[in-house]
Short mmCIF file of C-alpha atoms and ligand atoms in Angstrom, two decimals:
data_model
loop_
_atom_site.label_atom_id
_atom_site.label_comp_id
_atom_site.label_asym_id
_atom_site.label_seq_id
_atom_site.Cartn_x
_atom_site.Cartn_y
_atom_site.Cartn_z
CA MET A 257 17.67 118.74 79.12
CA THR A 258 20.23 116.11 80.10
CA LYS A 259 19.88 112.55 78.92
CA ILE A 260 21.35 109.64 80.86
CA ILE A 261 20.38 106.90 78.40
CA SER A 262 21.42 108.55 75.18
CA GLU A 263 21.37 105.28 73.24
CA ASN A 264 17.63 105.03 74.00
CA SER A 265 16.76 108.51 72.83
CA GLU A 266 13.21 107.48 71.89
CA ILE A 267 12.34 106.87 75.58
CA ASP A 268 9.89 109.46 76.85
CA LYS A 269 8.16 107.67 79.73
CA CYS A 270 9.00 105.18 82.46
CA ARG A 271 8.82 101.60 81.22
CA ARG A 272 9.54 100.18 84.66
CA CYS A 273 12.60 98.39 83.32
CA GLY A 274 14.19 98.55 86.80
CA THR A 275 17.51 99.84 85.48
CA CYS A 276 17.63 102.77 87.94
CA CYS A 277 16.66 100.51 90.89
CA LYS A 278 19.49 98.13 90.00
CA LYS A 279 22.05 100.93 90.13
CA GLY A 280 21.42 101.66 93.82
CA GLY A 281 18.71 102.90 96.15
CA PRO A 282 17.83 106.59 96.43
CA SER A 283 19.19 109.15 98.89
CA LEU A 284 16.46 110.46 101.18
CA HIS A 285 15.20 114.03 101.50
CA MET A 286 12.99 115.80 104.04
CA GLU A 287 10.01 114.90 101.85
CA ASP A 288 10.73 111.23 102.69
CA ARG A 289 10.73 111.71 106.45
CA GLU A 290 7.15 110.46 106.85
CA LEU A 291 8.00 107.26 104.98
CA VAL A 292 10.69 106.49 107.55
CA GLU A 293 8.74 107.63 110.58
CA GLY A 294 5.68 105.73 109.38
CA GLY A 295 7.71 102.51 109.07
CA ILE A 296 7.36 102.13 105.29
CA ILE A 297 11.14 102.51 105.02
CA PRO A 298 12.51 101.06 108.31
CA LEU A 299 15.77 102.46 109.69
CA LYS A 300 17.42 99.05 109.39
CA HIS A 301 17.03 99.28 105.59
CA LEU A 302 19.06 102.50 105.52
CA PHE A 303 22.73 103.40 105.73
CA THR A 304 24.41 106.72 106.28
CA ILE A 305 27.17 108.27 104.26
CA ARG A 306 28.59 110.57 106.92
CA LYS A 307 29.65 114.17 106.40
CA GLY A 308 33.09 114.26 104.78
CA GLU A 309 32.91 110.64 103.57
CA PRO A 310 33.88 110.24 99.91
CA ALA A 311 30.68 109.50 98.01
CA ASN A 312 29.69 108.95 94.42
CA ASP A 313 27.96 112.13 93.23
CA ASN A 314 25.57 110.93 90.53
CA ILE A 315 25.03 114.41 89.14
CA ARG A 316 28.65 115.56 89.03
CA ARG A 317 29.67 111.99 88.06
CA SER A 318 32.62 112.00 90.44
CA ILE A 319 33.61 111.04 93.98
CA GLN A 320 33.14 114.00 96.34
CA PRO A 321 33.23 114.36 100.15
CA ALA A 322 29.62 114.46 101.39
CA ASP A 323 28.54 117.97 102.49
CA THR A 324 26.12 116.54 105.07
CA ASP A 325 24.86 113.14 106.12
CA ILE A 326 23.44 111.34 103.09
CA ILE A 327 20.95 108.67 104.06
CA LYS A 328 20.40 105.98 101.46
CA ILE A 329 18.38 102.81 101.05
CA LYS A 330 20.63 99.74 101.31
CA GLY A 331 21.28 97.30 98.51
CA GLN A 332 20.38 93.62 98.64
CA ASN A 333 22.59 90.49 98.69
CA ASN A 334 25.80 92.55 98.62
CA THR A 335 24.85 94.24 95.36
CA LEU A 336 23.81 97.79 94.52
CA VAL A 337 20.27 96.63 93.70
CA CYS A 338 17.85 98.58 95.90
CA ARG A 339 16.51 96.59 98.86
CA PHE A 340 12.92 97.30 97.78
CA PHE A 341 13.34 96.07 94.22
CA ASN A 342 11.86 92.68 93.44
CA PRO A 343 13.98 91.30 90.57
CA GLU A 344 11.58 88.42 89.92
CA ASP A 345 8.81 90.63 88.61
CA ASN A 346 10.81 93.84 88.13
CA ILE A 347 8.73 95.91 90.52
CA CYS A 348 9.29 98.19 93.48
CA LYS A 349 7.79 96.71 96.65
CA ILE A 350 6.89 100.19 97.91
CA TYR A 351 6.03 101.75 94.54
CA GLU A 352 3.06 103.76 95.83
CA HIS A 353 5.26 105.12 98.62
CA ARG A 354 8.62 105.32 96.87
CA ALA A 355 11.09 108.02 97.83
CA LEU A 356 11.24 111.49 96.27
CA GLU A 357 14.27 110.74 94.07
CA CYS A 358 12.51 107.65 92.68
CA ARG A 359 9.40 109.70 91.90
CA VAL A 360 11.21 112.49 90.05
CA LEU A 361 13.86 110.41 88.27
CA LYS A 362 13.25 110.23 84.54
CA CYS A 363 16.09 108.51 82.76
CA TRP A 364 15.27 110.40 79.56
CA ASP A 365 15.34 113.82 81.25
CA THR A 366 17.39 114.42 84.40
CA GLU A 367 16.46 118.08 84.88
CA GLU A 368 14.19 117.47 87.88
CA ILE A 369 16.49 115.04 89.70
CA GLU A 370 19.37 117.48 89.20
CA ARG A 371 17.25 120.24 90.73
CA ILE A 372 16.42 118.37 93.93
CA TYR A 373 19.47 116.09 94.23
CA SER A 374 21.47 117.95 96.89
CA LYS A 375 18.62 119.92 98.47
CA ASN A 376 16.84 119.25 101.79
CA ARG A 377 18.70 116.09 102.55
CA LEU A 378 17.34 114.08 105.46
CA VAL A 379 20.05 113.62 108.13
CA ARG A 380 20.31 111.32 111.14
CA LYS A 381 19.48 114.10 113.57
CA ASP A 382 16.08 114.62 111.91
CA LEU A 383 15.15 111.03 112.65
CA ILE A 384 16.66 110.13 116.02
CA SER A 385 17.61 113.27 117.94
CA GLY A 386 14.48 112.74 120.06
CA VAL A 387 15.33 109.15 121.01
CA ALA A 388 16.75 109.18 124.53
CA GLY A 389 20.32 107.88 124.63
CA LEU A 390 20.58 107.03 120.95
CA TRP A 391 21.56 110.45 119.66
CA ASP A 392 24.18 110.71 122.44
CA LEU A 393 25.80 107.54 121.08
CA VAL A 394 25.83 108.93 117.55
CA GLU A 395 27.45 112.15 118.79
CA GLU A 396 30.02 110.23 120.84
CA HIS A 397 30.93 108.11 117.81
CA GLN A 398 31.13 111.20 115.63
CA ARG A 399 33.34 112.97 118.18
CA ARG A 400 35.91 110.16 117.97
CA CYS A 401 35.51 108.94 114.39
CA SER A 402 34.50 111.89 112.20
CA TYR A 403 35.81 112.08 108.64
CA GLU A 404 37.30 115.44 109.56
CA ILE A 405 39.62 113.65 112.01
CA ILE A 406 40.34 110.95 109.41
CA GLN A 407 41.14 113.58 106.79
CA ASN A 408 43.54 115.35 109.18
CA PHE A 409 45.45 112.12 109.70
CA ILE A 410 45.52 111.48 105.97
CA ASN A 411 46.89 114.96 105.33
CA ARG A 412 49.60 114.29 107.89
CA ASP A 413 50.29 110.96 106.22
CA LYS A 414 51.56 112.95 103.25
CA SER A 415 53.97 114.84 105.49
CA ASP A 416 57.00 113.61 107.43
CA LYS A 417 54.76 112.25 110.24
CA LYS A 418 53.73 109.17 108.30
CA THR A 419 54.17 106.63 111.11
CA ASP A 420 52.23 108.66 113.71
CA SER A 421 49.50 109.24 111.19
CA MET A 422 49.11 105.55 110.37
CA LYS A 423 49.04 104.69 114.07
CA GLY A 424 46.33 107.30 114.68
CA LEU A 425 44.21 106.01 111.83
CA ILE A 426 44.47 102.42 113.03
CA GLU A 427 43.41 103.52 116.53
CA ILE A 428 40.30 105.23 115.14
CA ILE A 429 39.37 102.24 113.00
CA ASN A 430 39.77 99.90 115.99
CA TYR A 431 37.70 102.26 118.14
CA ASP A 432 34.94 102.28 115.50
CA MET A 433 34.94 98.49 115.40
CA HIS A 434 34.86 98.00 119.19
CA PHE A 435 32.21 100.69 119.57
CA ARG A 436 29.92 98.76 117.21
CA HIS A 437 30.46 95.48 119.05
CA LEU A 438 29.72 97.18 122.36
CA ILE A 439 26.50 98.72 121.06
CA ILE A 440 25.28 95.28 120.02
CA ASP A 441 26.52 93.30 123.05
CA ARG A 442 25.71 95.73 125.84
CA GLY A 443 23.19 98.07 124.23
CA GLY A 444 21.11 95.35 122.59
CA VAL A 445 20.94 97.33 119.34
CA ASP A 446 19.92 95.40 116.21
CA PRO A 447 23.15 94.89 114.18
CA GLU A 448 21.21 95.88 111.06
CA MET A 449 20.85 99.39 112.53
CA LEU A 450 24.59 100.07 112.77
CA ASP A 451 25.20 101.34 109.25
CA PHE A 452 22.41 103.86 109.69
CA LEU A 453 23.47 104.98 113.19
CA PHE A 454 27.24 105.17 112.67
CA GLY A 455 27.71 104.97 108.91
CA ARG A 456 29.56 102.14 107.27
CA PRO A 457 32.51 100.66 109.23
CA LEU A 458 35.72 102.64 108.80
CA ALA A 459 37.57 99.42 108.09
CA ASP A 460 35.49 99.25 104.89
CA THR A 461 35.32 102.91 103.89
CA MET A 462 39.07 103.52 104.27
CA ARG A 463 39.55 101.88 100.90
CA MET A 464 37.96 105.04 99.44
CA PHE A 465 41.14 106.77 100.64
CA GLY A 466 43.35 104.17 99.00
CA PHE A 467 44.40 102.33 102.19
CA GLU A 468 42.75 98.98 101.52
CA ASN A 469 45.55 96.53 102.25
CA ASN A 470 47.59 98.27 104.94
CA PHE A 471 44.71 98.68 107.33
CA HIS A 472 43.33 95.17 107.26
CA ARG A 473 46.83 93.88 108.05
CA ASN A 474 47.16 96.14 111.08
CA LEU A 475 43.76 95.95 112.73
CA HIS A 476 43.54 94.31 116.15
CA LEU A 477 40.32 92.31 115.94
S1 SF4 B 649 12.57 102.49 96.32
FE1 SF4 B 649 11.53 101.39 94.67
S2 SF4 B 649 11.60 102.79 92.89
FE2 SF4 B 649 13.12 103.51 94.38
S3 SF4 B 649 15.10 102.53 93.75
FE3 SF4 B 649 14.13 101.22 95.32
S4 SF4 B 649 12.95 99.70 94.13
FE4 SF4 B 649 13.39 101.41 92.75
#
């Protein structure tokens, strides 16, 4: 048995303190698909950590590249606090329909969450591959802006081709940004859907690779 809250070793049942909800929303699994398709968890309340994107692995307690898409519930007001958490009365707004990870998480015993954590993850294709035109856009974006391409440029950045590499990365980040604007302006897509459809903007996630300042100076907005 693994304990997360060792200082509260007497805890043996959920007290609905909200601590786990304040640390970030859950990642979704196939078991949660009906909640999304039934509209209980709308797509606009989700964001995607794309394959290869550095992500906080709560079980291994380290930053690891994601093996697949990881779809998560967004935070609220620019914090990690889950979008469905109501801080005023400390309750989950969808408690009866909360996601699998929320149902199995026991802060006094993490065995069950560890068992399911990286299994049967829900990915974007499960949810939108049947929507005419939309999946094509996701694939087109992925073809130009995958983290595999980003990682290749970063590897080159460590070699003698530093300038070419930086130029290539800036081009991809600009493409990502313009692509998003185009989808909103010409495609009429709700801006709140973008982080689910195309992951978080590269201009933001590049800081995970340690490039925070250089890129924002060089982007052509
Ligand atoms: S969905 Fe509900 S139980 Fe799960 S983290 Fe969000 S507020 Fe908490």
